[in-house]
XYZ file of C-alpha atoms in Angstrom:
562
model
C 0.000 0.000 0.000
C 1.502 3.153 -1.404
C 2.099 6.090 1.416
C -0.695 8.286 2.358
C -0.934 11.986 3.734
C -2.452 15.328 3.717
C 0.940 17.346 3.236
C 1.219 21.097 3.700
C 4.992 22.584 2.678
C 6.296 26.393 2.554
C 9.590 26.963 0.394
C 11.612 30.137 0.645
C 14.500 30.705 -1.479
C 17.394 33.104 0.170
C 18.141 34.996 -2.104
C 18.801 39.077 -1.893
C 16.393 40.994 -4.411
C 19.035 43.878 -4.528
C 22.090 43.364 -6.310
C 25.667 45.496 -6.093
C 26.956 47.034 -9.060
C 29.397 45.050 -11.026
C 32.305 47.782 -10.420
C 31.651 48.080 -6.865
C 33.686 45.031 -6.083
C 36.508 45.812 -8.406
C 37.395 49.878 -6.938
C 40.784 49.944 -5.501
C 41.146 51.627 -1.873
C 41.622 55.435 -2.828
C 41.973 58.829 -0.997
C 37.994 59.768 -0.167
C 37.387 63.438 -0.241
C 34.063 62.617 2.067
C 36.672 60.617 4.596
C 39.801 63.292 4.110
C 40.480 64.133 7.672
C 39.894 60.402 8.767
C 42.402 59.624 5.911
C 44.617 61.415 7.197
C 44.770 60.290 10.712
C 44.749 56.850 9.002
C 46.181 55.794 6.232
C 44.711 52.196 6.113
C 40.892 53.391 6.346
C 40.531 53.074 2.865
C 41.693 49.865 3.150
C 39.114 48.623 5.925
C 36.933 50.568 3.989
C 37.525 48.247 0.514
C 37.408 45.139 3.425
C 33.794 46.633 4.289
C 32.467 46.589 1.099
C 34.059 43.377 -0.324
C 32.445 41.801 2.450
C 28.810 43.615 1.970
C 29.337 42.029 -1.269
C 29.802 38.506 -0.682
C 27.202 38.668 1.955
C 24.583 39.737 -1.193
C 26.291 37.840 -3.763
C 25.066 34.568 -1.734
C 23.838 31.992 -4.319
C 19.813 30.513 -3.761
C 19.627 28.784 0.259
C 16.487 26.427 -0.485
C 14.331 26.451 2.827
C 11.447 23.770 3.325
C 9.162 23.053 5.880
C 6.492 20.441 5.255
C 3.797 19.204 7.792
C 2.304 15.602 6.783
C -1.138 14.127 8.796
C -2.864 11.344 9.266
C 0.303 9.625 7.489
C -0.300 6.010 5.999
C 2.774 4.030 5.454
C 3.082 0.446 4.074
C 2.857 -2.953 6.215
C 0.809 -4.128 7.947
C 0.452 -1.296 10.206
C -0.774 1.674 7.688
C -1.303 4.144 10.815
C 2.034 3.819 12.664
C 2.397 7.431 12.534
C -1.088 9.032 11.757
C -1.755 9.877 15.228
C 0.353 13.049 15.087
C 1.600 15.128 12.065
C 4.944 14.363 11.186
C 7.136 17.519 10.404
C 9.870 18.280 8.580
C 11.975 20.847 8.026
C 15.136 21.083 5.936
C 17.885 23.816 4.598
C 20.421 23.525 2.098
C 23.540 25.675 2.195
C 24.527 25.806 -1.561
C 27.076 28.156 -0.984
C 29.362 26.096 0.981
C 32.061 23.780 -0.989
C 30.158 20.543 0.408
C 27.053 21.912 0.308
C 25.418 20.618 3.188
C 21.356 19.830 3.785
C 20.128 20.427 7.349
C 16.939 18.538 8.665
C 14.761 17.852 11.090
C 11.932 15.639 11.949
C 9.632 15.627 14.817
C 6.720 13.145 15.441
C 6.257 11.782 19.145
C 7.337 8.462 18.094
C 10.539 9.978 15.961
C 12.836 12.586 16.482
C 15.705 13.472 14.067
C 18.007 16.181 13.618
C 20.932 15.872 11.191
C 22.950 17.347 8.471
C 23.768 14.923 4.891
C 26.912 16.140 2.604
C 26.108 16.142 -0.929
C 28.772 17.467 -2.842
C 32.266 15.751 -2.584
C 32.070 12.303 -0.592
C 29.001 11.593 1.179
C 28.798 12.162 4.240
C 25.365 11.812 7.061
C 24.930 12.403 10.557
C 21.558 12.136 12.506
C 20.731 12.347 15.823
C 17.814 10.133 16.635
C 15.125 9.706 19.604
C 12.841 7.600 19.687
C 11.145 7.767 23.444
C 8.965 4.678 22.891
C 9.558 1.514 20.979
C 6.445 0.133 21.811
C 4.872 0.844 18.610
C 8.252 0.025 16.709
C 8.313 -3.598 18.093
C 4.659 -4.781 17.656
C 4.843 -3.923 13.903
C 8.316 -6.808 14.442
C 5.758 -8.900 16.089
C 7.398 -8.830 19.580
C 6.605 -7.599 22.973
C 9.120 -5.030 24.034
C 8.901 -1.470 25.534
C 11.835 1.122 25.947
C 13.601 3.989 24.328
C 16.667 5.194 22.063
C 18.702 8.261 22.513
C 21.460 7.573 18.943
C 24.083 9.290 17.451
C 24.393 7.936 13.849
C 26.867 8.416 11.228
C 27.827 7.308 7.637
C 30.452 8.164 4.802
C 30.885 7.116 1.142
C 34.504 7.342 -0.390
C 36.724 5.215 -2.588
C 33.775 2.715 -2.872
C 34.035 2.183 1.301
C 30.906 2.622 3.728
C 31.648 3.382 7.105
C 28.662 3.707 9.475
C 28.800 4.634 13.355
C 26.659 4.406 15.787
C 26.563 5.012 19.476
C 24.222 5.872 22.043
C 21.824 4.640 24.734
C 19.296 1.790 24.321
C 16.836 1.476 27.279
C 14.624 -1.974 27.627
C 11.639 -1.058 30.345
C 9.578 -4.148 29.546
C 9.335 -7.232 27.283
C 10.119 -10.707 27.265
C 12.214 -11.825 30.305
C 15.188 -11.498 30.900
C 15.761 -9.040 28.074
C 14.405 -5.848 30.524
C 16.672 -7.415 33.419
C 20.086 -7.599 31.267
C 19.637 -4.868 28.805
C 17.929 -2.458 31.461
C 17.091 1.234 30.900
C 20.702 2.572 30.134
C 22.393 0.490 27.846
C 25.865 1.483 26.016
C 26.066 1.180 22.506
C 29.156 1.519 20.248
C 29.578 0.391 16.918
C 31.927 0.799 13.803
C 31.600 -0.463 10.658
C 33.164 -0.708 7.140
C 31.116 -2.383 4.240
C 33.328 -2.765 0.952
C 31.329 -4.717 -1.870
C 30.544 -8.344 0.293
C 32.851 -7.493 2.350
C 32.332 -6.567 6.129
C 34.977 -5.043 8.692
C 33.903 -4.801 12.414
C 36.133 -2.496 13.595
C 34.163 -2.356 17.242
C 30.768 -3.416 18.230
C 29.800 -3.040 22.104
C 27.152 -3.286 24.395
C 27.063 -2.493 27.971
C 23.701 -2.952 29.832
C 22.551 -3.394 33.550
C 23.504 -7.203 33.950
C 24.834 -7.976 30.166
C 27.566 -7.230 28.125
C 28.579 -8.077 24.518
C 31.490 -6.783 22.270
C 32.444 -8.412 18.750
C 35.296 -7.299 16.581
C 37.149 -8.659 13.257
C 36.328 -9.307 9.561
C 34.325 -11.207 7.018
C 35.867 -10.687 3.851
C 36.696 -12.327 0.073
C 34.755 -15.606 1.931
C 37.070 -15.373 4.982
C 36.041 -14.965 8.715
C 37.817 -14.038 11.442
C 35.785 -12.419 14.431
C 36.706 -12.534 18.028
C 33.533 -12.278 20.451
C 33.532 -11.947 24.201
C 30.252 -11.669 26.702
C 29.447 -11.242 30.356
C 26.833 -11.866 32.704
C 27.780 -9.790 35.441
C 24.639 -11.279 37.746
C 22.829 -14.559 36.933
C 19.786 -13.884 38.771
C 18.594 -11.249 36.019
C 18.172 -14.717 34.212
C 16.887 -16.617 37.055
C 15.720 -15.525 39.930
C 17.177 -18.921 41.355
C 20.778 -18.921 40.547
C 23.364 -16.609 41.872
C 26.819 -16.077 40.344
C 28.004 -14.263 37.396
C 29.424 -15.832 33.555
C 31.994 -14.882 31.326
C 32.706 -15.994 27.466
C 34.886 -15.431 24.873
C 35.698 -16.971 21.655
C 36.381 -16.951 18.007
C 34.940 -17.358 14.658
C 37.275 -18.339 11.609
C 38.067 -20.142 8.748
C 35.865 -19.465 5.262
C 31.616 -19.180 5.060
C 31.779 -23.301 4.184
C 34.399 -24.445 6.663
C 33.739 -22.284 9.950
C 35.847 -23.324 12.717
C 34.116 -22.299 15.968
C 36.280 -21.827 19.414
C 34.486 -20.912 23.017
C 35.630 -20.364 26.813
C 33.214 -20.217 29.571
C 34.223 -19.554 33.019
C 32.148 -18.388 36.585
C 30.304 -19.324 39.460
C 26.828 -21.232 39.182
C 25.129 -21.406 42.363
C 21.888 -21.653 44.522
C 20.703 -19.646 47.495
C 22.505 -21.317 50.919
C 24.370 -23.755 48.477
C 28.132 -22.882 48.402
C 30.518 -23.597 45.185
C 33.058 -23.040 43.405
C 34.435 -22.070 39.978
C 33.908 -24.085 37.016
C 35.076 -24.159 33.399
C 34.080 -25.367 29.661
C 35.093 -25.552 26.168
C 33.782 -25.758 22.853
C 35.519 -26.512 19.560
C 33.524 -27.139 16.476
C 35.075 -27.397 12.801
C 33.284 -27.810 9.470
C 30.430 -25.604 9.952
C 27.363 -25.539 8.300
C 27.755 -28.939 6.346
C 30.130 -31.348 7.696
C 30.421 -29.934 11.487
C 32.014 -31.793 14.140
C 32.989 -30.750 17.583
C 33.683 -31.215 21.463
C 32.168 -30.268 24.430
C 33.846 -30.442 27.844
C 33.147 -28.941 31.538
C 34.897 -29.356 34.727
C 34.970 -27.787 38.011
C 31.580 -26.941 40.647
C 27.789 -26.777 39.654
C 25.602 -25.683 42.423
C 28.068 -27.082 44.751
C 28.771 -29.894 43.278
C 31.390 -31.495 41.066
C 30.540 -31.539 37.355
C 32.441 -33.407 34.721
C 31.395 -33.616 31.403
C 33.025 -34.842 27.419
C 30.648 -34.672 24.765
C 31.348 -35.242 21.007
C 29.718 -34.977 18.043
C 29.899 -35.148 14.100
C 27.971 -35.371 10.901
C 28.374 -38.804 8.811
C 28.863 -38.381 5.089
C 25.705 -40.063 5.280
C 23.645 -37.301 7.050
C 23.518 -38.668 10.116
C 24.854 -37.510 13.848
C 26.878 -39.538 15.474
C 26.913 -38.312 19.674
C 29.540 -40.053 22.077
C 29.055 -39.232 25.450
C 31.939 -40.050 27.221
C 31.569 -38.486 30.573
C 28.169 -36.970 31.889
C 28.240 -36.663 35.828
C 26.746 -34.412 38.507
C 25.596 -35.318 41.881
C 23.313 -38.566 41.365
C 22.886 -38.113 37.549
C 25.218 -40.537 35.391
C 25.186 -41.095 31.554
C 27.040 -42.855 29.134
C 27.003 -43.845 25.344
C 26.993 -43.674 22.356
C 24.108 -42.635 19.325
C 23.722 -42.442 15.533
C 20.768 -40.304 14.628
C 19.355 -41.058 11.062
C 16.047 -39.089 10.150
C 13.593 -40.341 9.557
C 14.522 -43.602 11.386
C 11.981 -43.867 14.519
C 14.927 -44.575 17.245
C 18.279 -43.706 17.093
C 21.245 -46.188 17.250
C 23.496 -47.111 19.990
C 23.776 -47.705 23.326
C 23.062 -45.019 26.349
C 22.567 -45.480 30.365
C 21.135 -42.902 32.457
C 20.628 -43.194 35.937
C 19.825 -40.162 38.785
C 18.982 -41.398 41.901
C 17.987 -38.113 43.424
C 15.417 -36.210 41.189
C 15.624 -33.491 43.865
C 18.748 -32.626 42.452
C 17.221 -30.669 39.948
C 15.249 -28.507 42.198
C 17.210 -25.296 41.547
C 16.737 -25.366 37.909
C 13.369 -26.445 37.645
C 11.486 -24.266 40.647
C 10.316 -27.375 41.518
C 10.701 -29.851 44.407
C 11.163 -33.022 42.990
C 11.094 -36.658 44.458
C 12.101 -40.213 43.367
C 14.654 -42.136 41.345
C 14.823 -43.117 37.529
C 16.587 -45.415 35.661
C 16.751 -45.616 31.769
C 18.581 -47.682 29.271
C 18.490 -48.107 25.087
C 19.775 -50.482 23.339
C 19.478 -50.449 19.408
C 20.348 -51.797 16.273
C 18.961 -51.696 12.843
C 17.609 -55.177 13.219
C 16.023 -54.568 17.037
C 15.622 -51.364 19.367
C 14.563 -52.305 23.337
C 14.204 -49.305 25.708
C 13.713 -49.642 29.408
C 13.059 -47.060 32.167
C 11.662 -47.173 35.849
C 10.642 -44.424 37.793
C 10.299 -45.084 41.636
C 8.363 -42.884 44.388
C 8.209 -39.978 41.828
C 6.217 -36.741 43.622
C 5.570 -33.247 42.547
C 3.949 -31.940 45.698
C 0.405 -31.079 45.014
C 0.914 -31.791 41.092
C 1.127 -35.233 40.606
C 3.313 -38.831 41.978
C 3.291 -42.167 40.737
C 4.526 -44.772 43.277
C 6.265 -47.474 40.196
C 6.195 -46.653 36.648
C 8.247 -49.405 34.093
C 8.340 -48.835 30.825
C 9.485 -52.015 28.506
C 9.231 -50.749 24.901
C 10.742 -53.025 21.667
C 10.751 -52.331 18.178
C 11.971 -54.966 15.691
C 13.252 -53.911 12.282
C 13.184 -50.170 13.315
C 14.860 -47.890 10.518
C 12.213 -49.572 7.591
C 9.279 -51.168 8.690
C 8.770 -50.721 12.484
C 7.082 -53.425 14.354
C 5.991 -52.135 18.153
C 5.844 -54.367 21.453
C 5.655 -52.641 24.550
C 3.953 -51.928 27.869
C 3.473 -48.882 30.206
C 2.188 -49.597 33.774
C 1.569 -46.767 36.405
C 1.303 -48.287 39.351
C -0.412 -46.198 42.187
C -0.462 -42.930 40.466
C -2.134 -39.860 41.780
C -2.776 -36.457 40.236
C -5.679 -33.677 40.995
C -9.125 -35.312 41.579
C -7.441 -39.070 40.085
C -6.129 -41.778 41.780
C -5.218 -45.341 40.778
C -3.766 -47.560 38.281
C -3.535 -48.329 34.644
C -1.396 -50.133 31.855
C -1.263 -49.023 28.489
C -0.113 -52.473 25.864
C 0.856 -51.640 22.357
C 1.608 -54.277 20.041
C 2.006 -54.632 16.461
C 3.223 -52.432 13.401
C 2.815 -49.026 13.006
C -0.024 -48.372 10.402
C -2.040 -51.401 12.455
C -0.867 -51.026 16.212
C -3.097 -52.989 18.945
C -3.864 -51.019 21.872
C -5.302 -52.119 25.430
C -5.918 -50.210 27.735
C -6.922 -50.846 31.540
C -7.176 -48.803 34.383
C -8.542 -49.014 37.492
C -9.441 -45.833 39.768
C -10.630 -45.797 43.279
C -10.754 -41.926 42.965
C -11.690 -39.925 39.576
C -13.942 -37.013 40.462
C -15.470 -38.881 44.033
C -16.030 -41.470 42.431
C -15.112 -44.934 41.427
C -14.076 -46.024 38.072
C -12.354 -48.489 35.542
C -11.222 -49.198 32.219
C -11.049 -52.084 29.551
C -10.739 -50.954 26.136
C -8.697 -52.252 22.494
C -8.410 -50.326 19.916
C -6.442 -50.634 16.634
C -4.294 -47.390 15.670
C -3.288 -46.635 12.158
C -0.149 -43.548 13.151
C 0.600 -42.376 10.053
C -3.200 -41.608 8.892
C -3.992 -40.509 12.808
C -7.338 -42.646 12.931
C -8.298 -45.501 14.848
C -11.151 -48.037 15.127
C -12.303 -48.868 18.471
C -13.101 -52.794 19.462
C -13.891 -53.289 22.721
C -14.922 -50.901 25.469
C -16.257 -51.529 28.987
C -16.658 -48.943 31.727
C -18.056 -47.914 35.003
C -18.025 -44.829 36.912
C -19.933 -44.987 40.174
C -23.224 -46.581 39.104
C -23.347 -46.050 35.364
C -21.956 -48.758 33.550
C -20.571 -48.426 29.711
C -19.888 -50.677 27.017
C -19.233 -50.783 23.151
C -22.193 -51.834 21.103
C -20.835 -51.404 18.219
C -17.176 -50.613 16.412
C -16.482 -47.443 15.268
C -13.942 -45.547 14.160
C -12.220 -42.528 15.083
C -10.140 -39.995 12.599
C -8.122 -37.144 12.446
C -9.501 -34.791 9.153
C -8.483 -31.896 7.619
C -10.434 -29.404 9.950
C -11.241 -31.866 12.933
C -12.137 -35.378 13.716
C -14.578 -37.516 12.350
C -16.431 -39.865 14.093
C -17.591 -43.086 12.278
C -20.764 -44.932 13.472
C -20.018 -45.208 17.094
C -22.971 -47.015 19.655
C -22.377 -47.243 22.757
C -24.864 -49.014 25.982
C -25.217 -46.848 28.474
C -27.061 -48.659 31.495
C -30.355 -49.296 29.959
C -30.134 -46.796 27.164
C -28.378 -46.411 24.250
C -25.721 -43.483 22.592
C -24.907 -42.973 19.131
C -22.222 -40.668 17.326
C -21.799 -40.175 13.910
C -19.984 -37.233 11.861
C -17.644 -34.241 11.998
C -16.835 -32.097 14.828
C -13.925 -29.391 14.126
C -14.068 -25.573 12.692
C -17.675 -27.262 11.127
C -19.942 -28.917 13.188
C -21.980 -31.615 11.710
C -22.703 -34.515 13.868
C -25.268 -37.091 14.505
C -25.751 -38.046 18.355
C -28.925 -39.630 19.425
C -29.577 -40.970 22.793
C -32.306 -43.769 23.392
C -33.627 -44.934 26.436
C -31.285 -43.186 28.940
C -32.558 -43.234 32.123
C -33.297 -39.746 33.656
C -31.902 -40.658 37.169
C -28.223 -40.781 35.307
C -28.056 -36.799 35.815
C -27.630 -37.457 39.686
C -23.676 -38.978 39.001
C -22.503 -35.496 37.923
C -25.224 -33.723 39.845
C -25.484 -35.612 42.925
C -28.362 -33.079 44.579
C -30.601 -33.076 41.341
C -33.670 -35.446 41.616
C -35.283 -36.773 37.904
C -36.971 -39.860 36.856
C -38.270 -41.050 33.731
C-alpha cells in the first residue's frame, strides 16, 4: 500500500532581491574626499573601507539557500500497520547551504514516536549524521511482532569514499519491559558503540559493544573475500537477572574463523553457578567445532563446581557423510545423575542407534533449575540396532507436591526392524499414580506395526472425580493416517456402567475429527455418534432410552426420573 498523507509545505529561497553594481567590487582603496580628515589620521581606512564593502558584497552575492518546511497528517505508510504514525503530524523541516564547498542539507523531523536532527553532505564524498530519539519503541516492536517497551537516545553516522561505507553508531538503548530477561540484562541505560566498514561483500567490524545493567557483549574482526575471522567476548555480570534462582556471574569469549563453508568455531566459559545457601566453586568449559554448516564436528567439555557440586562432562559430536549424527558421550556426571554412550541419529529412522545409560537417583537434584521440588529415582537404558531397538526405564516414588506422583512406573518398549518397517511391542504400567481429583492404576499395551498397532488399555481408579471407576478398552491405531477403530470398550463410573455396542472408528480430518458410526450401551439406554466435529460442526448423536436418574452422578443433589 503506497504512502498516504495530507501534506502542507512552505519553500523560501534566500536569495537578496538587490544586487551590487558590477564595479563596486573591483574599486581599488583610494583617498575619499568625504573621509579626508579620517584619511589622514589613518592611512589604512581606505583599506578597511575596501574590506567593508568586499564583504557587503559577498554577503549579497550569496547563491539561492532552499528552505522547506512540510507538515504531513494522518500519514499512511506500508505494512501491515498503515497508521504507525497518523496519530500526530509528522514535520519536517530542511535547509540547504549551496554556498558552501560541500554543500550541506540540514533537517529535522519531529513526530512523538521519531525525532531526528541531522545534516547529509552532498557534494564531494558523502557524508550523514543524525541524531535520533525515539522515546517509545512500543509501537516500533509490535509492527516486528514482539513484545518489548523502551527507548533510544542515537548518534548515527555514515560516509561514502573510494567505494568504502563506514557507518557509526553510538548511544543509549533502554529496555523497560518485554520478554524476560531481556528488561533485566539490557535495562534502561544500555551502552552502545559500533563501527563499521562495508566494501562490496565485504564486512569489517572495527568495534561493536554493548554495555547494559547485567549484560555485556562486544564483537570485533572481519568477514571478507569468503574469509572470517571475528573474536567475540560476553558477560553476565549477575545470573539472577536470568533466574531468579541462581546466583553467580558468567563470562565468554571466543572466536569465529576459517571461510563461510568451513567455519571453525572456538568458546571459553568460566564463573560461578550457584543456589541460594548452596556454596561452590568455579567451574570451566570448552567448545571446539570445525566444518560448519555442512560437515560440522565438535567437542564439548566442563569441569569444576555446579551448584556445589562437582561436574564433569566430554561430549562429542559429528555429521556422517551419510547425514547422520553420530553423539559419544563419554563423561556426563553431577551429583546422582550418570550417563554414558553412544548414538547415531538417522532421520527419519523412529529410534536412534546405539547404546546409552542414564541413571539419577535423586530427582531433587534438579530442584534449583526447575522451581520445583522433585522426588524419586529413575533409571533408563536403550539399546538399538537396525535389526532390534529395546528401551527400558523405571521411575520409583516420583512426587511433585500437590501436582502429581506415581509410586512405580516401568516402561518395557521393543521395536523390531526399526529404521524400515517398524514393528511395536511394549507396555506402560503406572502403578499407584495420583494427580488432581485421580487416583489409581492403569497399563497401556501396544503391540504390532505401526499403520495397524493394537492397543489395550486398563485402568482401574478408586478416585476420579469422588467417584469410582475403571477401564477395559482395544483399539487398533493406524499412526501415520492418525485414525483408529475402536473394538472393545467396557466402563463404570460410580453406578453407570458403559460398554461398546458397536465398532467405530475414530479420525483425524483436515479441519477436525470424524467420528464413524459409534454405539455405545449406556445402562439401559443407548448413545450414538456419527460425523464431523472441528471448525464445522456436523454430527449425529442420538440418545435412546437413557434413564433420567443418570443426571444425579454429575449432579449428585438433582432429583429426575423417567
Amino acid at each position: 500500500m503506497p504512502a498516504f498523507a495530507r501534506c502542507r509545505a512552505q519553500v523560501h529561497l534566500g536569495r537578496c532581491a538587490q544586487q551590487p553594481r558590477p564595479l563596486e567590487r573591483d574599486q581599488p582603496p583610494a583617498f575619499d574626499r568625504q573621509h579626508r580628515w579620517e584619511d589622514l589620521l589613518d592611512p589604512l581606512a581606505p583599506v578597511k573601507r575596501y574590506r567593508d564593502r568586499r564583504k557587503v558584497f559577498r554577503e549579497r552575492e550569496q547563491p539561492v539557500r532552499p528552505h522547506v518546511v512540510a507538515q504531513a497528517d494522518r500519514l499512511q505508510i506500508p505494512g501491515s500497520h498503515p497508521n504507525l504514525l497518523a496519530d500526530a503530524p509528522l514535520k519536517v523541516d530542511a535547509t540547504a547551504h549551496l554556498a558552501e564547498a560541500n554543500r550541506p542539507i540540514d533537517f529535522s523531523v519531529q513526530h512523538p514516536l521519531i525525532m531526528a536532527q541531522g545534516s547529509v553532505q552532498t557534494e564531494g564524498s558523502l557524508e550523514a549524521q543524525v541524531h535520533l530519539i525515539m522515546p517509545h519503541l512500543q509501537p516500533f516492536a509490535e509492527v516486528a511482532g514482539a513484545r518489548l517497551h523502551g527507548h533510544t537516545d542515537l548518534h548515527l553516522s555514515g560516509s561514502q569514499q573510494a567505494g568504502t561505507t563506514q557507518l557509526t553508531v553510538s548511544g543509549i538503548i533502554g529496555v523497560d519491559a518485554g520478554v524476560k530477561p531481556t528488561p533485566a540484562l539490557i535495562g534502561n541505560n544500555a551502552k552502545i558503540d559500533t563501527m563499521v566498514d562495508l566494501q562490496g561483500h565485504n564486512l569489517r567490524i572495527t568495534r561493536f559493544a554493548l554495555n547494559g545493567r547485567d549484560a555485556s557483549a562486544s564483537v570485533h574482526g572481519s568477514v571478507a573475500n569468503g574469509k572470517v575471522d571475528l573474536d567475540w567476548a560476553m558477560a553476565l555480570s549477575r545470573l539472577a537477572a536470568v533466574d531468579p534462582a541462581l546466583r553467580g556471574q558468567l563470562k565468554g569469549q571466543g572466536h569465529i574463523g576459517g571461510t563461510t563453508q568451513n567455519l571453525n568455531l572456538s568458546a571459553d566459559l568460566s564463573g560461578d553457578v550457584t543456589a541460594p545457601g548452596v556454596d561452590s566453586g568455579p567451574f570451566t568449559a570448552h567448545l571446539q567445532a570445525q566444518g560448519l554448516p555442512k560437515t560440522p564436528n565438535g567437542q564439548v567439555t566442563a569441569q569444576g563446581a555446579l551448584l556445589g557440586a562437582p561436574v564433569n562432562l566430554a561430549v562429542a559430536a559429528q555429521r556422517l557423510p551419510d547425514g547422520a549424527y553420530h553423539v559419544a558421550i563419554q563423561q556426563a556426571d553431577w551429583k546422582s545423575a550418570h550417563a554414558r554412550g553412544e548414538l547415531t541419529i538417522n532421520p527419519p529412522a523412529l529410534v536412534p542407534q546405539g547404546r546409552l545409560t542414564l541413571t539419577m537417583t535423586r530427582l531433587s537434584d534438579l530442584d534449583p533449575l526447575l522451581h520445583e521440588h522433585l522426588a524419586g529415582s529413575i533409571a533408563a537404558k536403550l539399546d538399538s540396532t537396525t535389526s532390534e531397538a529395546r528401551l527400558t526405564a523405571r521411575v520409583e516414588h516420583a512426587a511433585v507436591p500437590g501436582v502429581a506422583s506415581v509410586a512405580h512406573a516401568n516402561l518395557r518398549l521393543a521395536i523390531a526392524n526399526p529404521t524400515k518397517h517398524p514393528v511395536v511391542d511394549g507396555e506402560l504400567a503406572l502403578n499407584s499414580f495420583a494427580t488432581g481429583r485421580i487416583a489409581g492404576s492403569a497399563t497401556v499395551r501396544a503391540r504390532g506395526p505401526e499403520n495397524a498397532l493394537g492397543l489395550r488399555v486398563v485402568a482401574r481408579l478408586p478416585r476420579l472425580y469422588e467417584g469410582p471407576a475403571s477401564l477395559a478398552t482395544t483399539a487398533v491405531v493406524d499412526v501415520p493416517q492418525r485414525a483408529a477403530r475402536l473394538d472393545t470398550l467396557q466402563a463404570a463410573w460410580k453406578q453407570v456402567k458403559l460398554r461398546l455396542l458397536q465398532s467405530g472408528g475414530v479420525a483425524r480430518v483436515l479441519d477436525g475429527v470424524h467420528v464413524e458410526r459409534v454405539g455405545l450401551a449406556v445402562d439401559h439406554g443407548a448413545l450414538d455418534v456419527n460425523g464431523n466435529a472441528g471448525k464445522t460442526l456436523n454430527l449425529t448423536v442420538a440418545l435412546r432410552g437413557l434413564p433420567a436418574n443418570i443426571a444425579a452422578v454429575v449432579a449428585p443433589g438433582l432429583s429426575a426420573s423417567g
